[in-house]
């Protein structure tokens, strides 16, 4: 193979087949993918299923704590997990720019394989397109995930109830700030690392050991503030959040202050919000804190009747302010 991606590799002809065999199949082998049919055959999924798709355009491709490959796996696996499902299969489509270094592509595919393995999912179908130089920025990846829903009923942003507790699985803003700092070549004293990681192991454990999960939602783009607003709107309830309960690492706090950014609006790629009856909050926190994905979990607020669709932040000084939804794009190409 050439050391750069050529237009021929997306042709569907012999060059494409070489790329599939020598790169994609080499790393992402699974019984489904190896069949090389037009579609993957799924024989072992039944019952309510969750399916999610996401396209990843992150810049830079490699960042502290991950790369576009691992992110493309974690992002979709986590969205399927948020529906109370066990993610099982992924599809994976690559949009490549002519001239992309083959060793970078291989590094990304290897990282996807490792991430898929860690999440317990298999890539069973895929696609590759190559566009001429300048028509895309090196590589974009789309992944679609599917899994069986084991929570009954499935958690939903519209299922929060008055009196519910609002839990968060860990520190806020790590991914957004890590990517931004890396992009701008900023040197903070301590490296800030993306929190990109799978969440399905912990969400499944919560469903099995605690149950009655009303809402799971991962606060990715737009951060905690935007995601809580979505939930408040979907459930037509008010959410009250206590500022000093929200875990934010010292490094992220310092970096955000320096850049004039709010960690509550920064993207996360390895955290989730869990809303459930208050009486189960302690049990859920215990399960979360004993898992690496939830070691900094905290109870940050509650749901109540009141102004529908509103999120109120009670500050450490005793005041309160409305926590609005992010208006536009704070950081383009964050995922
Ligand atoms: Mg999500």
Short mmCIF file of C-alpha atoms in Angstrom, two decimals, residues 5-266:
data_model
loop_
_atom_site.label_atom_id
_atom_site.label_comp_id
_atom_site.label_asym_id
_atom_site.label_seq_id
_atom_site.Cartn_x
_atom_site.Cartn_y
_atom_site.Cartn_z
CA UNK A 5 -4.32 7.58 1.12
CA UNK A 6 -5.01 7.68 -2.62
CA UNK A 7 -8.29 8.40 -4.38
CA UNK A 8 -8.14 4.80 -5.68
CA UNK A 9 -8.65 3.49 -2.15
CA UNK A 10 -12.26 4.66 -2.22
CA UNK A 11 -12.94 3.32 -5.70
CA UNK A 12 -14.57 0.07 -4.68
CA UNK A 13 -12.07 -1.69 -6.93
CA UNK A 14 -8.91 -3.63 -6.26
CA UNK A 15 -7.20 -0.81 -4.38
CA UNK A 16 -10.20 -0.53 -2.04
CA UNK A 17 -10.11 -4.23 -1.38
CA UNK A 18 -6.43 -4.06 -0.50
CA UNK A 19 -7.12 -1.26 1.99
CA UNK A 20 -9.99 -3.21 3.55
CA UNK A 21 -7.98 -6.41 3.83
CA UNK A 22 -4.64 -4.98 4.91
CA UNK A 23 -5.88 -2.30 7.25
CA UNK A 24 -9.52 -2.46 8.34
CA UNK A 25 -9.91 -6.23 8.55
CA UNK A 26 -6.48 -6.61 10.06
CA UNK A 27 -7.45 -4.52 13.07
CA UNK A 28 -11.25 -4.57 13.23
CA UNK A 29 -11.76 -8.24 12.45
CA UNK A 30 -15.06 -9.71 13.60
CA UNK A 31 -17.13 -12.58 12.26
CA UNK A 32 -19.56 -10.03 10.80
CA UNK A 33 -16.96 -7.89 9.06
CA UNK A 34 -15.00 -10.84 7.65
CA UNK A 35 -18.01 -12.04 5.63
CA UNK A 36 -17.54 -9.03 3.33
CA UNK A 37 -21.19 -9.04 2.31
CA UNK A 38 -23.19 -5.95 1.45
CA UNK A 39 -24.65 -5.80 4.94
CA UNK A 40 -23.95 -7.35 8.30
CA UNK A 41 -26.12 -10.22 9.43
CA UNK A 42 -27.34 -9.87 13.01
CA UNK A 43 -28.83 -13.02 14.46
CA UNK A 44 -28.61 -12.54 18.18
CA UNK A 45 -30.40 -9.29 18.98
CA UNK A 46 -34.05 -9.17 19.87
CA UNK A 47 -36.38 -7.25 22.12
CA UNK A 48 -36.28 -3.50 22.46
CA UNK A 49 -33.12 -2.22 20.77
CA UNK A 50 -31.33 1.11 21.01
CA UNK A 51 -29.55 2.56 17.99
CA UNK A 52 -27.54 5.75 17.69
CA UNK A 53 -25.36 7.40 15.09
CA UNK A 54 -22.75 10.13 15.33
CA UNK A 55 -20.18 11.70 13.03
CA UNK A 56 -16.80 12.71 14.40
CA UNK A 57 -14.87 15.62 12.93
CA UNK A 58 -12.62 16.49 15.84
CA UNK A 59 -9.56 18.66 15.35
CA UNK A 60 -6.80 17.83 16.21
CA UNK A 61 -7.08 14.12 15.36
CA UNK A 62 -4.86 13.17 18.29
CA UNK A 63 -5.28 14.87 21.66
CA UNK A 64 -4.31 14.12 25.27
CA UNK A 65 -6.41 11.16 26.38
CA UNK A 66 -7.58 9.96 22.98
CA UNK A 67 -7.94 10.39 19.24
CA UNK A 68 -10.71 10.53 16.67
CA UNK A 69 -10.79 6.71 16.53
CA UNK A 70 -11.33 5.98 20.21
CA UNK A 71 -13.71 8.95 20.45
CA UNK A 72 -15.81 7.63 17.55
CA UNK A 73 -16.24 4.33 19.40
CA UNK A 74 -16.83 5.76 22.89
CA UNK A 75 -19.20 8.48 21.66
CA UNK A 76 -21.61 6.10 19.98
CA UNK A 77 -21.28 3.32 22.56
CA UNK A 78 -22.13 5.86 25.27
CA UNK A 79 -25.19 7.19 23.45
CA UNK A 80 -26.54 3.64 23.10
CA UNK A 81 -25.77 3.05 26.80
CA UNK A 82 -27.76 6.17 27.76
CA UNK A 83 -30.92 4.39 26.64
CA UNK A 84 -30.32 1.69 29.21
CA UNK A 85 -28.91 -0.67 26.58
CA UNK A 86 -25.96 -3.01 26.30
CA UNK A 87 -24.11 -1.82 23.17
CA UNK A 88 -23.20 -4.76 20.97
CA UNK A 89 -22.44 -3.84 17.35
CA UNK A 90 -21.00 -0.87 15.53
CA UNK A 91 -20.89 0.23 11.95
CA UNK A 92 -18.08 2.48 10.97
CA UNK A 93 -17.78 4.76 7.92
CA UNK A 94 -14.61 6.64 7.02
CA UNK A 95 -14.49 9.77 4.93
CA UNK A 96 -10.84 10.21 4.02
CA UNK A 97 -9.05 13.07 2.34
CA UNK A 98 -6.65 12.11 -0.42
CA UNK A 99 -3.12 12.40 0.94
CA UNK A 100 -3.86 11.40 4.54
CA UNK A 101 -0.79 9.65 5.91
CA UNK A 102 -1.38 5.91 5.99
CA UNK A 103 0.42 5.55 9.33
CA UNK A 104 -2.01 8.04 10.87
CA UNK A 105 -4.98 6.12 9.48
CA UNK A 106 -3.55 2.90 10.83
CA UNK A 107 -2.99 4.47 14.25
CA UNK A 108 -6.62 5.63 14.29
CA UNK A 109 -8.00 2.24 13.21
CA UNK A 110 -5.84 0.47 15.79
CA UNK A 111 -7.17 2.82 18.44
CA UNK A 112 -10.76 2.09 17.35
CA UNK A 113 -10.10 -1.64 17.62
CA UNK A 114 -8.73 -1.25 21.13
CA UNK A 115 -11.64 0.97 22.18
CA UNK A 116 -14.22 -1.43 20.70
CA UNK A 117 -12.60 -4.27 22.55
CA UNK A 118 -12.70 -2.31 25.83
CA UNK A 119 -16.38 -1.52 25.30
CA UNK A 120 -17.26 -5.12 24.42
CA UNK A 121 -18.58 -4.21 20.97
CA UNK A 122 -17.77 -5.53 17.49
CA UNK A 123 -17.47 -3.54 14.29
CA UNK A 124 -19.56 -5.56 11.86
CA UNK A 125 -19.95 -3.33 8.82
CA UNK A 126 -18.25 -0.32 7.36
CA UNK A 127 -17.60 1.96 4.45
CA UNK A 128 -14.69 3.97 3.06
CA UNK A 129 -14.84 6.97 0.79
CA UNK A 130 -11.89 9.04 -0.36
CA UNK A 131 -12.43 12.63 -1.49
CA UNK A 132 -9.91 14.80 -3.36
CA UNK A 133 -7.44 16.91 -1.43
CA UNK A 134 -9.19 19.91 0.12
CA UNK A 135 -12.70 18.41 0.00
CA UNK A 136 -12.44 17.23 3.64
CA UNK A 137 -9.99 17.73 6.48
CA UNK A 138 -7.97 14.46 6.59
CA UNK A 139 -10.52 12.15 8.20
CA UNK A 140 -14.11 12.16 9.38
CA UNK A 141 -15.63 9.05 10.95
CA UNK A 142 -19.25 8.05 11.35
CA UNK A 143 -20.21 5.27 13.73
CA UNK A 144 -23.61 3.74 14.35
CA UNK A 145 -24.20 1.54 17.35
CA UNK A 146 -26.91 -0.91 18.31
CA UNK A 147 -27.64 -2.79 21.50
CA UNK A 148 -30.37 -4.44 23.50
CA UNK A 149 -32.23 -2.31 26.03
CA UNK A 150 -32.16 -3.96 29.45
CA UNK A 151 -33.78 -1.17 31.49
CA UNK A 152 -37.56 -1.33 31.71
CA UNK A 153 -38.73 1.26 31.00
CA UNK A 154 -35.81 2.68 29.02
CA UNK A 155 -34.42 5.87 30.58
CA UNK A 156 -35.38 9.04 28.73
CA UNK A 157 -34.81 12.77 29.02
CA UNK A 158 -38.58 13.07 29.39
CA UNK A 159 -38.81 10.72 32.38
CA UNK A 160 -37.49 12.92 35.22
CA UNK A 161 -39.97 13.26 38.08
CA UNK A 162 -40.44 15.82 40.85
CA UNK A 163 -38.37 14.81 43.86
CA UNK A 164 -35.75 12.97 41.78
CA UNK A 165 -32.07 13.38 42.62
CA UNK A 166 -29.61 14.55 39.96
CA UNK A 167 -26.27 12.72 40.01
CA UNK A 168 -23.23 13.27 37.86
CA UNK A 169 -20.56 10.60 37.34
CA UNK A 170 -17.50 12.83 37.65
CA UNK A 171 -15.66 16.06 36.89
CA UNK A 172 -16.98 18.46 34.27
CA UNK A 173 -15.23 20.03 31.28
CA UNK A 174 -12.20 17.78 30.90
CA UNK A 175 -12.66 16.89 27.23
CA UNK A 176 -13.47 20.39 26.01
CA UNK A 177 -10.58 22.00 27.79
CA UNK A 178 -8.09 19.26 26.89
CA UNK A 179 -8.85 19.65 23.18
CA UNK A 180 -8.89 23.43 23.30
CA UNK A 181 -5.64 23.67 25.24
CA UNK A 182 -3.95 21.19 22.91
CA UNK A 183 -5.26 23.00 19.83
CA UNK A 184 -3.89 26.30 20.98
CA UNK A 185 -0.60 24.83 22.15
CA UNK A 186 -1.24 26.04 25.66
CA UNK A 187 0.90 24.77 28.44
CA UNK A 188 -0.87 24.55 31.73
CA UNK A 189 1.17 23.38 34.67
CA UNK A 190 -0.63 20.06 34.84
CA UNK A 191 -1.66 18.38 31.63
CA UNK A 192 -5.41 18.34 31.10
CA UNK A 193 -6.54 15.02 29.68
CA UNK A 194 -9.77 14.23 27.85
CA UNK A 195 -12.18 12.03 29.79
CA UNK A 196 -13.09 10.05 26.63
CA UNK A 197 -14.01 6.57 27.89
CA UNK A 198 -16.78 3.99 27.74
CA UNK A 199 -19.65 4.31 30.20
CA UNK A 200 -21.63 1.19 29.35
CA UNK A 201 -20.11 -1.00 32.03
CA UNK A 202 -21.19 1.38 34.80
CA UNK A 203 -24.62 2.19 33.36
CA UNK A 204 -25.41 -1.51 33.06
CA UNK A 205 -24.30 -2.03 36.65
CA UNK A 206 -26.58 0.80 37.81
CA UNK A 207 -29.54 -0.67 35.96
CA UNK A 208 -28.94 -4.12 37.43
CA UNK A 209 -28.05 -3.12 41.00
CA UNK A 210 -30.09 0.04 41.57
CA UNK A 211 -32.82 0.15 38.92
CA UNK A 212 -35.50 2.80 38.42
CA UNK A 213 -33.19 5.02 36.41
CA UNK A 214 -35.40 7.78 35.04
CA UNK A 215 -32.76 9.59 32.98
CA UNK A 216 -29.28 8.78 31.69
CA UNK A 217 -27.73 11.46 29.48
CA UNK A 218 -24.11 12.19 28.63
CA UNK A 219 -23.29 15.91 28.72
CA UNK A 220 -21.21 16.10 25.55
CA UNK A 221 -21.39 19.21 23.33
CA UNK A 222 -22.82 22.15 25.25
CA UNK A 223 -21.76 20.57 28.53
CA UNK A 224 -23.70 19.98 31.74
CA UNK A 225 -25.69 23.23 31.53
CA UNK A 226 -27.05 22.57 28.04
CA UNK A 227 -27.83 18.92 28.74
CA UNK A 228 -29.71 19.71 31.96
CA UNK A 229 -31.75 22.28 30.01
CA UNK A 230 -32.66 19.60 27.46
CA UNK A 231 -33.85 17.32 30.26
CA UNK A 232 -35.80 20.10 32.01
CA UNK A 233 -37.53 20.91 28.71
CA UNK A 234 -38.24 17.28 27.78
CA UNK A 235 -39.64 16.52 31.24
CA UNK A 236 -41.37 19.93 31.60
CA UNK A 237 -39.95 20.33 35.11
CA UNK A 238 -37.46 22.54 36.93
CA UNK A 239 -33.97 21.38 37.87
CA UNK A 240 -32.10 22.93 40.81
CA UNK A 241 -28.32 22.51 40.85
CA UNK A 242 -25.93 23.37 43.68
CA UNK A 243 -22.78 24.98 42.32
CA UNK A 244 -20.42 23.80 45.03
CA UNK A 245 -21.48 20.17 44.54
CA UNK A 246 -20.42 20.06 40.89
CA UNK A 247 -17.05 18.31 40.58
CA UNK A 248 -14.56 20.28 38.48
CA UNK A 249 -10.85 19.45 38.63
CA UNK A 250 -8.49 22.18 39.78
CA UNK A 251 -6.71 22.15 36.43
CA UNK A 252 -9.93 22.59 34.45
CA UNK A 253 -11.12 25.29 36.84
CA UNK A 254 -7.84 27.17 36.44
CA UNK A 255 -7.73 26.72 32.65
CA UNK A 256 -11.32 27.88 32.27
CA UNK A 257 -10.76 30.96 34.43
CA UNK A 258 -7.70 31.82 32.36
CA UNK A 259 -9.61 31.51 29.09
CA UNK A 260 -12.84 33.06 30.35
CA UNK A 261 -14.78 29.82 29.83
CA UNK A 262 -17.37 28.11 32.01
CA UNK A 263 -16.68 24.41 32.74
CA UNK A 264 -20.45 23.83 32.91
CA UNK A 265 -20.64 24.51 29.17
CA UNK A 266 -17.56 22.50 28.21
#
